[in-house]
Structure formats: structure tokens, C-alpha cells
XYZ file of C-alpha atoms in Angstrom:
737
model
C 0.000 0.000 0.000
C 1.115 3.537 -0.722
C -0.153 6.821 0.722
C 0.756 10.439 1.160
C 0.791 10.970 4.944
C 1.240 13.670 7.586
C 3.105 12.621 10.751
C 0.997 12.741 13.934
C 2.432 11.510 17.255
C 5.770 9.761 17.714
C 4.939 6.901 20.084
C 8.452 5.386 20.105
C 11.102 6.442 20.985
C 9.230 7.926 23.925
C 9.329 11.593 24.857
C 11.035 12.858 21.700
C 9.962 15.735 19.516
C 11.735 14.334 16.454
C 13.512 11.164 15.392
C 17.114 10.700 14.287
C 17.993 9.340 10.865
C 17.888 5.550 10.949
C 15.834 5.333 14.181
C 13.279 2.574 14.633
C 10.027 4.361 15.340
C 6.347 3.725 15.983
C 4.182 6.687 15.012
C 0.701 7.721 13.966
C -0.070 9.447 10.687
C -3.005 10.977 8.869
C -3.596 9.750 5.315
C -3.761 12.837 3.087
C -4.049 10.860 -0.153
C -4.145 7.115 -0.711
C -2.176 6.360 -3.889
C -2.328 2.587 -4.475
C -3.297 -0.732 -2.896
C -6.107 -1.525 -0.456
C -7.504 1.302 1.619
C -5.813 1.357 5.046
C -7.763 0.702 8.238
C -8.121 4.000 10.119
C -8.370 4.382 13.897
C -12.047 4.768 14.733
C -11.522 7.722 17.106
C -8.480 9.547 15.699
C -8.878 8.727 11.982
C -5.146 7.865 11.723
C -2.975 4.836 10.954
C -0.097 3.503 13.044
C 3.192 2.719 11.270
C 6.423 1.136 12.541
C 9.878 0.849 11.001
C 13.158 2.703 10.396
C 12.597 6.371 9.609
C 14.475 9.537 8.625
C 14.557 12.627 10.802
C 10.932 13.642 11.181
C 8.595 15.531 13.504
C 4.882 16.004 13.917
C 3.366 17.710 10.883
C 5.978 16.536 8.324
C 4.582 15.089 5.115
C 5.917 11.989 3.350
C 5.080 9.343 0.763
C 4.944 5.995 2.596
C 4.656 2.408 1.382
C 3.632 -0.190 3.924
C 2.680 -3.833 4.324
C -0.553 -5.562 5.219
C -1.964 -4.727 8.695
C -1.065 -6.561 11.897
C -3.639 -6.518 14.694
C -2.664 -7.071 18.357
C -4.138 -6.141 21.721
C -2.606 -2.702 21.190
C -4.549 -2.190 17.942
C -3.809 -2.310 14.223
C -0.440 -1.237 12.839
C 1.436 -1.421 9.534
C 5.033 -2.384 8.827
C 6.725 0.544 7.106
C 8.534 -0.421 3.887
C 9.662 2.962 2.535
C 9.138 6.567 3.549
C 10.275 9.476 1.398
C 9.497 13.109 0.765
C 8.333 14.122 -2.675
C 10.812 15.754 -4.982
C 10.752 19.523 -4.465
C 9.767 20.750 -7.924
C 10.685 24.313 -6.996
C 14.299 23.341 -6.328
C 16.064 23.660 -9.693
C 19.072 21.652 -8.475
C 16.927 18.691 -7.398
C 14.917 18.787 -10.614
C 18.042 18.909 -12.800
C 19.836 16.058 -11.000
C 16.699 13.958 -11.181
C 16.299 14.631 -14.907
C 19.955 13.669 -15.414
C 19.205 10.390 -13.716
C 16.150 9.457 -15.784
C 17.160 11.020 -19.115
C 20.934 11.610 -19.206
C 22.911 14.853 -19.014
C 22.411 16.212 -22.551
C 18.661 15.557 -22.611
C 18.306 16.967 -19.065
C 19.844 20.250 -20.285
C 17.194 20.466 -22.978
C 14.339 19.431 -20.665
C 15.263 22.185 -18.199
C 14.369 24.721 -20.914
C 10.707 23.668 -20.516
C 8.511 25.396 -17.960
C 7.358 22.298 -16.019
C 9.337 19.267 -17.304
C 8.423 16.987 -14.384
C 4.689 17.665 -14.804
C 4.964 16.889 -18.508
C 6.718 13.601 -17.732
C 4.221 12.629 -15.011
C 1.267 13.397 -17.322
C 3.031 11.665 -20.269
C 2.683 14.617 -22.611
C 4.232 12.826 -25.602
C 3.583 15.565 -28.128
C 5.428 18.289 -26.213
C 8.268 16.053 -24.994
C 9.004 14.675 -28.476
C 9.733 18.244 -29.621
C 12.711 18.368 -27.212
C 16.122 18.009 -28.873
C 17.479 14.505 -28.373
C 14.122 12.987 -27.396
C 12.852 10.348 -29.801
C 10.318 7.603 -29.212
C 12.862 5.180 -27.683
C 14.413 7.861 -25.450
C 10.972 8.948 -24.248
C 10.059 5.350 -23.447
C 13.251 5.064 -21.392
C 12.473 8.334 -19.556
C 8.975 7.114 -18.649
C 10.332 3.749 -17.494
C 13.050 5.312 -15.306
C 10.601 7.814 -13.834
C 8.083 5.125 -12.914
C 10.679 3.034 -11.064
C 12.561 5.817 -9.289
C 10.016 8.328 -8.091
C 10.152 7.244 -4.442
C 13.926 7.712 -4.335
C 14.095 10.744 -6.614
C 15.165 13.018 -3.752
C 18.114 10.738 -3.027
C 19.152 10.645 -6.674
C 19.146 14.428 -6.833
C 21.151 14.801 -3.633
C 23.614 11.927 -3.902
C 24.502 11.596 -7.577
C 26.847 14.616 -7.268
C 28.775 12.656 -4.597
C 29.831 10.136 -7.229
C 27.527 7.375 -6.012
C 26.145 5.146 -8.755
C 22.429 4.876 -9.407
C 22.425 1.253 -8.275
C 24.306 2.085 -5.088
C 21.918 4.925 -4.220
C 18.982 2.575 -4.731
C 20.635 -0.042 -2.478
C 21.210 2.535 0.284
C 17.625 3.778 0.031
C 16.299 0.219 0.073
C 18.409 -0.671 3.111
C 17.123 2.316 5.084
C 13.658 2.349 3.509
C 13.820 6.064 2.868
C 15.465 8.494 0.497
C 15.601 11.059 3.294
C 17.322 8.655 5.675
C 19.809 7.704 2.967
C 20.666 11.335 2.279
C 20.916 12.251 5.956
C 23.139 9.276 6.742
C 25.414 10.050 3.772
C 25.788 13.663 4.832
C 26.236 13.053 8.563
C 27.771 9.582 8.966
C 28.669 7.806 5.709
C 30.842 5.428 7.734
C 27.734 3.850 9.258
C 26.540 3.114 5.724
C 29.882 1.497 4.856
C 29.374 -1.039 7.652
C 25.773 -1.733 6.667
C 25.397 -1.517 2.886
C 27.301 -3.836 0.581
C 29.117 -1.895 -2.099
C 29.871 1.160 0.048
C 33.534 0.758 0.887
C 35.535 2.660 3.456
C 37.185 4.533 0.579
C 33.779 5.543 -0.810
C 32.627 6.646 2.666
C 35.792 8.752 2.904
C 35.028 10.383 -0.441
C 31.504 11.276 0.700
C 32.736 12.600 4.058
C 35.305 14.792 2.328
C 32.700 16.256 -0.054
C 30.381 16.929 2.899
C 33.111 18.680 4.880
C 32.959 16.161 7.745
C 35.712 15.778 10.341
C 38.245 13.330 8.848
C 39.608 12.538 12.313
C 36.272 11.696 13.903
C 35.730 8.634 16.076
C 33.200 7.403 13.489
C 35.873 7.382 10.767
C 38.390 5.556 12.969
C 35.777 2.948 13.948
C 34.851 2.397 10.314
C 38.528 2.114 9.378
C 39.101 -0.515 12.079
C 35.991 -2.413 10.975
C 37.115 -2.202 7.343
C 40.661 -3.420 8.077
C 39.522 -6.324 10.280
C 36.811 -7.318 7.771
C 39.224 -7.349 4.842
C 41.732 -9.325 6.892
C 39.041 -11.835 7.843
C 38.033 -12.330 4.228
C 41.691 -12.984 3.419
C 42.040 -15.648 6.087
C 43.250 -13.604 9.076
C 40.603 -13.887 11.773
C 42.576 -11.485 13.975
C 45.354 -8.915 13.731
C 48.042 -8.055 16.186
C 47.876 -4.524 17.541
C 51.037 -3.738 15.588
C 49.468 -4.974 12.334
C 46.299 -2.951 12.945
C 48.202 0.235 13.760
C 50.333 -0.208 10.659
C 47.210 -0.415 8.473
C 45.652 2.613 10.209
C 48.835 4.597 9.609
C 48.370 4.018 5.862
C 45.087 5.943 6.244
C 46.920 8.710 8.126
C 45.246 7.741 11.406
C 48.102 8.029 13.833
C 46.543 9.451 17.002
C 47.114 6.279 19.012
C 45.347 7.588 22.113
C 42.200 8.251 20.098
C 42.527 4.915 18.290
C 42.863 3.087 21.604
C 39.794 4.879 22.972
C 37.742 3.886 19.917
C 38.923 0.265 20.180
C 37.910 0.124 23.850
C 34.488 1.554 22.971
C 34.068 -1.056 20.232
C 35.078 -3.742 22.734
C 32.528 -2.504 25.274
C 29.849 -2.457 22.569
C 30.717 -6.088 21.692
C 31.857 -5.227 18.171
C 35.416 -6.492 18.596
C 37.143 -8.967 20.898
C 40.473 -8.181 22.554
C 42.737 -11.175 23.100
C 45.977 -11.702 24.980
C 45.737 -8.519 27.011
C 44.732 -6.482 23.984
C 47.752 -7.415 21.866
C 45.426 -9.104 19.358
C 42.068 -7.909 18.067
C 39.300 -9.659 16.150
C 35.861 -8.743 14.871
C 33.362 -10.494 17.082
C 31.925 -12.270 14.035
C 35.190 -14.069 13.245
C 35.910 -14.772 16.910
C 32.468 -16.333 17.374
C 32.754 -18.183 14.064
C 35.919 -20.064 14.972
C 34.717 -20.683 18.532
C 31.432 -22.132 17.207
C 33.263 -24.437 14.786
C 35.448 -25.710 17.643
C 32.385 -26.312 19.843
C 30.622 -28.237 17.081
C 33.687 -30.396 16.393
C 34.005 -31.257 20.094
C 30.255 -32.031 20.228
C 30.604 -34.542 17.400
C 33.810 -36.062 18.792
C 32.340 -36.727 22.232
C 28.856 -37.829 21.159
C 27.687 -41.400 21.675
C 27.287 -43.149 18.328
C 24.941 -45.936 17.257
C 27.247 -47.031 14.437
C 28.526 -50.562 15.044
C 31.660 -51.455 13.083
C 31.402 -55.024 11.703
C 33.951 -57.367 13.238
C 34.693 -58.777 9.778
C 35.516 -55.427 8.149
C 38.961 -56.709 7.139
C 37.242 -59.458 5.105
C 35.361 -56.717 3.258
C 38.660 -54.958 2.534
C 40.184 -58.181 1.161
C 37.113 -58.696 -1.058
C 37.559 -55.155 -2.427
C 41.215 -55.935 -3.172
C 40.288 -59.119 -5.045
C 37.667 -57.290 -7.105
C 40.000 -54.369 -7.932
C 43.125 -56.429 -8.520
C 45.424 -54.539 -6.139
C 46.229 -54.378 -2.430
C 45.795 -51.481 -0.015
C 49.000 -49.996 1.369
C 49.757 -50.203 5.088
C 49.032 -46.459 5.235
C 45.605 -46.935 3.699
C 44.717 -49.900 5.953
C 45.661 -47.863 9.005
C 43.523 -45.007 7.651
C 40.506 -47.279 7.235
C 40.818 -48.543 10.810
C 41.277 -45.031 12.228
C 38.218 -43.795 10.339
C 36.050 -46.680 11.512
C 37.021 -46.196 15.162
C 36.462 -42.425 15.480
C 33.458 -40.086 15.187
C 35.411 -37.350 13.409
C 38.410 -38.007 11.158
C 40.499 -35.923 8.765
C 41.881 -37.744 5.719
C 44.487 -35.705 3.898
C 47.157 -36.195 1.276
C 48.264 -35.114 -2.176
C 46.601 -36.349 -5.332
C 47.264 -40.023 -6.067
C 47.844 -41.072 -2.449
C 44.498 -42.869 -2.101
C 42.097 -40.603 -0.193
C 39.145 -41.852 -2.232
C 40.389 -45.424 -1.769
C 39.850 -45.119 1.982
C 36.443 -43.446 1.726
C 35.240 -46.039 -0.810
C 36.279 -48.808 1.561
C 34.451 -47.107 4.440
C 31.243 -46.727 2.428
C 31.388 -50.418 1.503
C 32.014 -51.560 5.097
C 29.214 -49.339 6.451
C 26.830 -49.887 3.537
C 23.936 -50.694 5.893
C 24.023 -47.151 7.263
C 22.826 -43.888 5.690
C 25.837 -42.314 3.973
C 25.907 -38.872 2.388
C 28.703 -37.267 0.381
C 29.116 -33.583 -0.223
C 31.561 -31.006 -1.558
C 31.522 -27.377 -2.613
C 31.225 -27.450 -6.398
C 28.722 -29.182 -8.640
C 31.419 -30.632 -10.893
C 33.329 -32.014 -7.897
C 30.164 -33.652 -6.539
C 29.553 -35.276 -9.929
C 33.115 -36.638 -9.962
C 32.737 -37.841 -6.365
C 29.573 -39.749 -7.264
C 31.270 -41.355 -10.300
C 34.249 -42.414 -8.197
C 32.299 -43.874 -5.271
C 29.188 -45.141 -6.996
C 27.100 -43.359 -4.363
C 25.036 -40.167 -4.728
C 26.830 -36.913 -3.962
C 25.586 -33.333 -3.858
C 26.893 -29.858 -3.212
C 26.906 -28.482 0.320
C 24.344 -25.866 -0.694
C 21.966 -28.517 -2.014
C 22.523 -30.782 0.987
C 21.613 -27.935 3.313
C 18.740 -26.853 1.066
C 20.321 -23.444 0.658
C 18.204 -22.371 -2.250
C 16.352 -19.370 -0.975
C 16.854 -16.318 1.161
C 19.544 -15.749 3.757
C 20.574 -19.302 4.528
C 22.893 -18.363 7.375
C 19.899 -18.008 9.673
C 18.373 -21.328 8.804
C 18.552 -24.339 11.073
C 18.099 -27.718 9.408
C 19.271 -31.221 10.197
C 21.250 -33.549 7.979
C 19.871 -37.060 8.291
C 22.978 -39.185 7.833
C 24.861 -41.767 9.857
C 28.020 -40.959 7.913
C 28.814 -37.645 6.253
C 31.821 -37.365 3.924
C 33.002 -33.834 3.073
C 35.320 -33.943 0.081
C 37.496 -31.058 -1.180
C 37.277 -29.674 2.371
C 40.202 -27.292 1.907
C 37.882 -25.178 -0.264
C 35.153 -24.746 2.355
C 35.283 -21.461 4.259
C 34.418 -21.127 7.928
C 30.955 -19.626 7.512
C 29.714 -22.527 5.406
C 31.580 -25.127 7.469
C 29.868 -23.919 10.647
C 26.456 -24.238 9.061
C 27.309 -27.757 7.890
C 28.442 -28.832 11.358
C 25.403 -27.293 13.037
C 23.154 -29.264 10.721
C 24.798 -32.616 11.516
C 23.180 -34.479 14.399
C 25.202 -35.839 17.313
C 26.196 -39.480 16.890
C 26.961 -39.102 13.185
C 30.383 -39.984 11.786
C 32.088 -37.058 10.044
C 34.859 -37.764 7.532
C 36.680 -34.631 6.357
C 38.704 -35.242 3.181
C 41.074 -32.673 1.737
C 44.190 -32.164 -0.332
C 46.604 -30.199 1.821
C 48.477 -29.113 -1.257
C 45.646 -27.043 -2.722
C 44.835 -23.408 -2.193
C 43.079 -22.694 1.043
C 39.484 -21.547 1.063
C 38.621 -18.140 -0.314
C 37.191 -16.262 2.618
C 37.211 -16.668 6.345
C 39.118 -19.216 8.424
C 41.492 -22.026 7.529
C 39.431 -24.980 8.716
C 41.307 -27.976 7.315
C 44.765 -26.635 8.199
C 43.669 -25.723 11.733
C 42.033 -29.115 12.351
C 45.295 -30.800 11.392
C 47.396 -28.342 13.386
C 45.377 -28.749 16.610
C 45.770 -32.517 16.720
C 42.421 -32.896 18.480
C 40.858 -34.756 15.565
C 42.563 -37.981 14.369
C 44.376 -37.267 11.100
C 45.025 -39.876 8.428
C 47.952 -38.423 6.513
C 48.673 -40.208 3.239
C 52.117 -39.803 1.678
C 52.664 -42.857 -0.523
C 51.672 -42.456 -4.194
C 49.959 -45.598 -5.475
C 51.516 -47.540 -8.329
C 49.260 -46.375 -11.165
C 49.516 -42.731 -10.102
C 53.320 -42.847 -10.372
C 52.959 -43.091 -14.153
C 51.347 -39.648 -14.218
C 53.561 -36.554 -14.312
C 50.469 -34.490 -13.416
C 50.530 -36.209 -10.028
C 54.261 -36.717 -9.433
C 55.438 -33.325 -10.694
C 52.621 -31.418 -8.989
C 53.651 -32.985 -5.689
C 57.242 -31.977 -6.413
C 55.989 -28.416 -6.894
C 54.134 -28.540 -3.589
C 57.358 -29.654 -1.910
C 59.124 -26.725 -3.612
C 61.136 -29.078 -5.850
C 62.015 -27.836 -9.342
C 60.016 -29.105 -12.317
C 62.922 -28.816 -14.710
C 66.643 -28.002 -14.808
C 67.505 -24.419 -13.984
C 68.835 -23.724 -17.486
C 66.008 -25.369 -19.417
C 63.920 -23.248 -21.820
C 61.631 -24.551 -24.512
C 59.272 -27.507 -24.954
C 59.168 -30.760 -22.942
C 56.703 -33.628 -22.374
C 56.945 -35.460 -19.042
C 55.805 -38.696 -17.385
C 55.252 -42.284 -18.490
C 51.746 -41.263 -19.553
C 53.126 -38.185 -21.361
C 50.421 -36.161 -19.587
C 52.379 -33.038 -18.558
C 53.623 -30.729 -21.298
C 55.864 -27.738 -20.577
C 56.451 -24.569 -22.590
C 58.975 -22.530 -20.588
C 59.894 -19.077 -21.924
C 62.175 -16.243 -20.846
C 59.902 -13.598 -22.366
C 56.298 -13.375 -21.166
C 55.252 -11.850 -24.507
C 55.823 -15.288 -26.071
C 53.151 -16.981 -23.925
C 49.874 -15.912 -25.562
C 50.569 -17.358 -29.054
C 51.460 -20.715 -27.454
C 48.264 -20.728 -25.371
C 46.039 -19.969 -28.367
C 47.842 -22.518 -30.574
C 47.489 -25.258 -27.922
C 43.798 -24.452 -27.415
C 43.214 -24.747 -31.155
C 45.142 -28.034 -31.220
C 42.798 -29.493 -28.581
C 39.796 -28.365 -30.628
C 41.281 -29.920 -33.777
C 41.589 -33.215 -31.875
C 37.808 -33.144 -31.481
C 37.836 -32.361 -27.767
C 34.572 -30.742 -26.660
C 34.928 -27.123 -25.497
C 33.480 -28.113 -22.104
C 36.483 -30.373 -21.497
C 39.135 -27.764 -22.391
C 39.967 -25.196 -19.742
C 42.595 -22.459 -19.563
C 43.415 -21.279 -16.047
C 45.498 -18.329 -14.932
C 46.367 -16.753 -11.521
C 45.330 -13.175 -12.329
C 42.080 -11.792 -13.778
C 43.273 -8.492 -15.244
C 46.986 -7.935 -14.610
C 49.646 -8.725 -17.178
C 50.024 -10.058 -20.703
C 48.280 -13.385 -19.967
C 45.468 -12.405 -17.633
C 42.068 -14.138 -17.588
C 40.454 -11.246 -19.479
C 43.117 -11.086 -22.207
C 43.168 -14.850 -22.779
C 39.353 -14.921 -22.959
C 39.377 -12.204 -25.604
C 41.944 -14.035 -27.752
C 40.290 -17.453 -27.511
C 36.803 -16.046 -28.071
C 38.062 -14.410 -31.275
C 39.400 -17.810 -32.345
C 36.454 -19.956 -31.304
C 33.277 -17.903 -31.694
C 32.300 -16.063 -34.912
C 30.299 -13.544 -32.785
C 27.074 -13.731 -34.772
C 23.762 -12.303 -33.591
C 22.771 -10.390 -30.477
C 25.487 -9.538 -27.959
C 25.628 -8.454 -24.317
C 28.360 -6.110 -23.113
C 29.634 -6.878 -19.607
C 30.855 -4.200 -17.134
C 34.481 -5.063 -18.050
C 33.593 -4.288 -21.731
C 33.898 -7.914 -22.872
C 31.062 -9.251 -25.013
C 28.951 -12.398 -24.728
C 27.465 -14.106 -27.799
C 25.546 -17.299 -28.454
C 27.931 -20.252 -28.240
C 30.349 -18.646 -25.769
C 31.714 -20.589 -22.825
C 30.856 -18.633 -19.648
C 31.318 -18.865 -15.887
C 28.827 -17.715 -13.278
C 30.509 -15.496 -10.663
C 27.754 -15.025 -8.046
C 25.620 -17.325 -5.925
C 21.984 -16.915 -6.890
C 19.537 -18.901 -4.779
C 16.550 -17.707 -6.837
C 17.809 -18.317 -10.351
C 15.134 -19.354 -12.850
C 14.958 -21.684 -15.812
C 13.415 -20.441 -19.094
C 10.210 -22.188 -17.937
C 10.178 -20.137 -14.723
C 11.230 -22.895 -12.313
C 13.235 -21.499 -9.373
C 16.565 -23.170 -8.647
C 20.078 -22.319 -7.421
C 23.180 -21.470 -9.419
C 26.495 -20.895 -7.738
C 29.781 -19.117 -8.124
C 32.165 -21.108 -10.322
C 29.576 -22.980 -12.413
C 30.735 -23.115 -16.072
C 28.326 -23.420 -18.978
C 27.595 -22.608 -22.633
C 25.400 -19.769 -23.908
C 22.337 -21.062 -25.770
C 20.675 -17.736 -26.535
C 21.269 -13.988 -26.179
C 18.345 -11.565 -26.396
C 17.941 -7.881 -25.590
C 16.810 -8.726 -22.045
C 18.300 -12.121 -21.149
C 21.030 -14.714 -21.630
C 20.166 -18.436 -21.514
C 23.012 -20.700 -20.372
C 23.327 -24.486 -20.365
C 25.098 -25.599 -17.189
C 25.649 -29.261 -16.241
C 22.162 -30.643 -15.507
C 20.331 -27.284 -15.618
C 19.487 -24.401 -17.986
C 19.367 -20.922 -16.406
C 17.930 -17.709 -17.827
C 19.851 -14.620 -16.667
C 17.578 -11.578 -16.935
C 18.515 -7.904 -17.026
C 21.184 -7.111 -14.376
C 21.550 -10.813 -13.517
C 23.584 -11.045 -16.743
C 26.462 -9.158 -15.093
C 27.084 -12.258 -12.949
C 28.391 -13.974 -16.092
C 31.916 -13.768 -17.472
C 33.651 -15.420 -20.394
C 34.816 -18.859 -19.276
C 37.392 -20.032 -21.825
C 39.918 -18.941 -19.211
C 39.150 -18.707 -15.487
C 41.231 -17.960 -12.407
C 42.970 -20.733 -10.503
C 40.866 -19.878 -7.449
C 37.671 -20.275 -9.498
C 38.885 -23.644 -10.792
C 39.178 -25.258 -7.357
C 37.027 -28.334 -6.964
C 36.672 -28.846 -10.719
C 38.660 -30.915 -13.216
C 38.756 -31.094 -17.010
C 40.261 -33.574 -19.458
C 42.548 -30.943 -21.004
C 43.936 -27.995 -19.029
C 46.241 -25.173 -20.103
C 47.937 -23.332 -17.214
C 49.217 -19.828 -18.007
C 51.775 -18.322 -15.610
C 53.596 -14.994 -15.977
C 55.542 -12.907 -13.461
C 52.911 -10.140 -13.828
C 50.877 -12.072 -11.253
C 53.719 -12.077 -8.725
C 51.534 -11.164 -5.701
C 49.400 -14.258 -6.325
C 52.135 -16.739 -7.152
C 52.876 -19.500 -4.642
C 53.329 -23.274 -4.530
C 49.650 -23.837 -3.705
C 48.431 -21.984 -6.781
C 50.883 -23.861 -9.054
C 49.949 -27.241 -7.541
C 46.207 -26.487 -7.765
C 46.511 -25.375 -11.393
C 48.335 -28.488 -12.576
C 46.052 -30.903 -10.699
C 42.903 -29.518 -12.399
C 43.804 -31.731 -15.395
C 42.500 -35.302 -15.646
C 44.208 -36.486 -18.860
C 46.623 -33.822 -20.025
C 48.046 -30.571 -18.651
C 49.958 -27.980 -20.642
C 51.962 -25.541 -18.518
C 52.765 -22.383 -20.510
C 54.935 -20.269 -18.254
C 57.543 -17.590 -17.926
C 60.559 -19.106 -16.177
C 60.597 -16.335 -13.566
C 56.938 -16.996 -12.688
C 57.715 -20.626 -11.840
C 60.654 -19.519 -9.695
C 58.470 -17.055 -7.766
C 55.754 -19.681 -7.251
C 58.172 -22.236 -5.829
C 59.579 -19.722 -3.317
C 56.258 -18.715 -1.743
C 53.900 -20.655 0.559
C 50.368 -19.236 0.983
C 49.576 -20.929 4.292
C 52.162 -18.840 6.109
C 49.959 -15.752 5.694
C 46.995 -17.138 7.688
C 46.229 -16.012 11.263
C 43.484 -17.961 13.005
C 42.319 -19.088 16.429
C 40.453 -22.261 15.545
C 43.299 -24.577 16.562
C 43.590 -22.784 19.926
C 39.829 -23.047 20.541
C 39.938 -26.775 19.727
C 42.799 -27.391 22.125
C 41.186 -25.364 24.906
C 37.793 -27.088 24.535
C 39.301 -30.546 24.216
C 41.301 -30.264 27.383
């Protein structure tokens, strides 16, 4: 429902003449004009309605346009949940009118529209004849103006006020939507943009600083310092540091020219008292409460599962089952693997770790056979990895999101239960702390949890370092596999990738040129001194795979960096697209200026729990899913992913990117028959042994490493895991004791 209202009494907060921007308020209002929806229920005596929600600064007598939900009746009477509340655009304010016209029509057309006497009235009344006389306004432009005006009128005040601050139209809309009011959005931007930075996704600390500077706000205020601390700790958490030392924090603050340590310390203490941060070790370490609680919760859940009584009875003849498996497969388990099977059977929670080819799946397959009478579920992060897991084990497997039914809404608040006697989490090194906590919380006590991961791979993107910390703490039994099985030794993909992970050279120091390695001839090297030589080799090798008849879905180029350098993801995508796709028909231009056509290989870059098929069926599509474009229209892109077709409409299309080449991080959990790895020294900040190992091991049949010699040297010198700072291992040890 939508009405023009006049504010009556402010019932909450009590005893105030006016509210503050962002306040939660309960107030009465008189309906001056009902605009749309059902007529509201008025108070029988006072002829008013009662509204509740977050509001801008307002006082009795102020007039607004309000949208509100269906009524709720309690013993206190009938009230409405406030959705949005905004003042109408002041048509007498030339500045507001001009900025609004710029928003709905563009700068040049706005200049021409301002020459009219009442341009907004003409637009509202849809006076086509007069508007079409304006220079630059044709039928299509006028249609666009009408469309923009109809969707933005409630936030028009915010557009007029905030566009000059350099905020995008989308960002302004997001801020208004978050606060439910254009007035609140404007007031918050002009008085405390740092509060917005902590609340609205897309408003960074840097952007808040820009707004504060334009508004003439105090750049040494407590609010700025608090936002800076929040920003630094948040960014660190996302990058795997759940806490910072005081020295690290002060160093980062100094980069922002915040060097008044007494003031900084006062702000930190206030944040601590308000339960926003946690001070550890006498204040020498500091963590956002979210990350502190996250790692503590994971530790508590692990201990709960370890100590729970289980109903699983291990068959006394399990060794007979193992021998039967050996007879059927034609090989024997190693002593390491047999020990791993026994350890897994005898404990509620077990970590199984090792490099590729050491037999992690061998152990889990044996376990699933021995415990076949129990309910067993397998899960991992990516759809492609779950498909491979199911093929390997012969048992169903699904993504973590699907297992937890994370298809709609904000899943972090949902509480569900996983009905399984045994849960196997594969590719666990990829799972960040937030998702891992939800998975553990969903698993009932008494279940057996088997955590499988390759310690050589990149650690999870995002918070925590779960697998590494579980191993480090020593609280959970760890099956560490080191022996490469006989068949795997024939593969240079496996043997040489492990050498890389151990920081052992792939080739002689003086080697440059072309080499094929391994008994299976499955690792091909092109090592160059000059990075400019890499792109022609990459394109030639890609074409060679195509000429062999390999399907495009089974050829993947991967690269450490998205934009930097001569062989970035973007540059490789452009070159291969030009080779592969004739670019016929409708196109869609992405924010990075690349173009998508029918037939292109694409990757989805955002989780979307409400994605739809062309038939309108709601489903989930997740970050990292790779597919092929079936159709491009003016309003949508239809993509064939494994097992599902998704229609990306309007702005949803920006979640897509060309997928001929993807980043190494995006490739985790997936494998392809043919992989081309492109490494140049331009990506030096991202180069380490984990990224090189992960890249090579994405190949199933054949890997081509096209690299600048210096890039390989840099990769072998650096170890990513050394950069992590977490508390999970300490929480586990403390709780276990």
C-alpha cells in the first residue's frame, strides 16, 4: 500500500519531539491521499494509521510518501510495517529537478528538458507531443524516460542529492532500500557515511571517505576511525586472518593517516565494550566479534561430534570386506591406507588428507562399503566435484548448498538437520568457515564425520582455515597419506605437482623450450624467458585441442590473475573467443567491456539462490559454475550448465563472465580432461606453490603448462599458508582439554 501521509504523534522512541535518521520508530499518521493498494484501516476515534519501522529525521506535521505492508492486529490495535518513507521531490528546487532529470534522461537531454517550464509535470502526465519536440528525445528515449521515472520516483530526492557525490544509481537505490527512505539515505550520507559502509554492501571505506570529504565532515572523527578498524579487520578476515596483532592494525591505520594512538585506543575500547570487537591476549590481538564467534562455534561443534555417543557398530569382519575389495579391484591397499581405514572406523570425526594419487578416495570407498547398511551422504563445494565424487564412489553426492537446502533467502539463519549416519566432506580445503559452521550445526550428534582434503591445494577463499587448523590442533585424528599408489606414479600431473608442492624444481635451472613429461606423457611444458611469447602458445594449444575433437566443455585455460599482465584471464578470454566464436547475432556487453554471444563458454561469478529456468522454475546457481550460452536476447542470456538451464535476466547477466579462461581460485574443486595453465611474473603477488599445484592438478588427462621461467621460480619460493592467522586450533585445544 502507498499513501501520502502527515506525521501525527511519535509513540516510540518515547518523549522525543523528532527522530534521528535511521531510528526505529512507531508513530501515527493521517492519510492525506491514498495512492495505491487496499484502503488502510483507520483508527475509529483519531482517523489515523499507526506505522512502525526505520525512519528519517521527522517531527509532527511533516509530510511523506509511505509504502507499507498488510496490517497486523494485536491487543494494542492495528499497525502497519513501514517499507519505505520518502518526501516528494521539491519541484521548486532547480538543483533537485536537474539532478533527477539527469538520472532518468541523461545529461544532454536533461539540459534540454530544463528549458521547458514544467518538465516533471509533462513527464508525469506523459505529454508525448510536447516532450518529443525536445532536442534529443525520440520515441525510444521517451520510453526510457517514462520507465526510469516510474521506477525511481520514491527515491528521486536521493538521486538528486547523492549523484553529485559520485555514487552510482544502483548504489543509491541499495542505500535507500536498506534504510527504507530516500531522506534517511541522504541524511546518513551527509552526517555519517561510515555507518553506511558497515551496513550496505558496495559502500567501501574509501567511498565513505570520499563522501565525508565532499560533505566537509571531520576526517579525524571517532566514526571514521571505527569504520577504518571495521574495514581493516573485515578485509583481513576475508583474506584468512581472523585477527590482527595490535602492531598490524596500527600499521594499516597509519596508511590511512590515522596516527593518534590515544584516540585509536579509545575507539577500540568503545568497540570492545559495545561487543563489536574482541580483545585477546591482554589487547595485543584484536578480532571482529563475528570471526571470533565463528571459529569458537566451529570448535564447539567439532568437540560435540567427537564426544557424542554413536549408534554405528563397526562389523567385526571389516577386514574381510577390505580383502574382497582388493580381489575385485586387482590390487592391495597400502599399510598407510589400511591404518587409515581402521582409524576412520574407530572415530566419530576423522580428517583424511594427502596429495593427489595417495588414495584418499580409496579409503572413503572402503568405508562406504564396510558401512553400507548405514545412511551415507557425500558432499563437496562445487557441482562438478560432486559429480566426480559420485562417479568415483558409486554413491550419490551433492553440493553443500543442495545438501543444506540453501536455495532461498539468507541461509545463514536457517537451522536444518542432515539425516545421515556418515557424512563425507570432500574437497574440504575449499570450504570457508561460515559454510563449514552451518554444515556442522546441521549434523546431528552421533553421526560420523569424515573430512577429506588435499593439503596441497589453495586454502578456502574467505574466512578461516578450517582444514589446516584441524590438522594443526591434533584434536581430531588425522590420516595423513604420503605414498603415491603404483598407477599414479605413471602420471607426471601427479608426481610433478607434488614436487611443486614440496618446492622441488620441475625442470633443470637452465632449461627453456618444450618438454613432455611422465610415463603417460600427460604433462607438457612450454617454458619461456619472455612473457610476450606466452599468448601465441596458449592460443595454438587451445586450437590443437579443438582440432583433436575435444569438446569445449572439457578444455579449460586457467590463470592466476584476472586483469593484470600479458596473460590475464580477461586477455586470454578475448583471444580465444576471437578464435572460437564467430560472434554472430545479439550480444551483451559486460561491465568489463567484454562481449557475450551465443555459443560462448561462460562462468557464473555469483551465488543466486533464486535463479530461474526459461520455464520459470526457481533453482540455485552458484559461483564457479561453467556453462555454454544457448541464446542472447535484448533482455536475457540463456546458459546451459551441467544438468540445468538458467535464464539470466537484465542485471543478472552481469554475474556472467567469459569462461574459456578462469582464475585458478575459481577452478578449485573442478577438473577437465585438457587444461592449459598460463603463468607470468605479472601475477607475482598471487604466485605460490599452492596456486601452481592447484593449477596443474585440475587436469584429468593432459596438462599444458605455458609459463615464464621467472613466474615458476616465484611460485616455488612462496607458501600461501604462512599468511593465515586464526584461532580455531587454539579453541579446539582449549575445549578438548
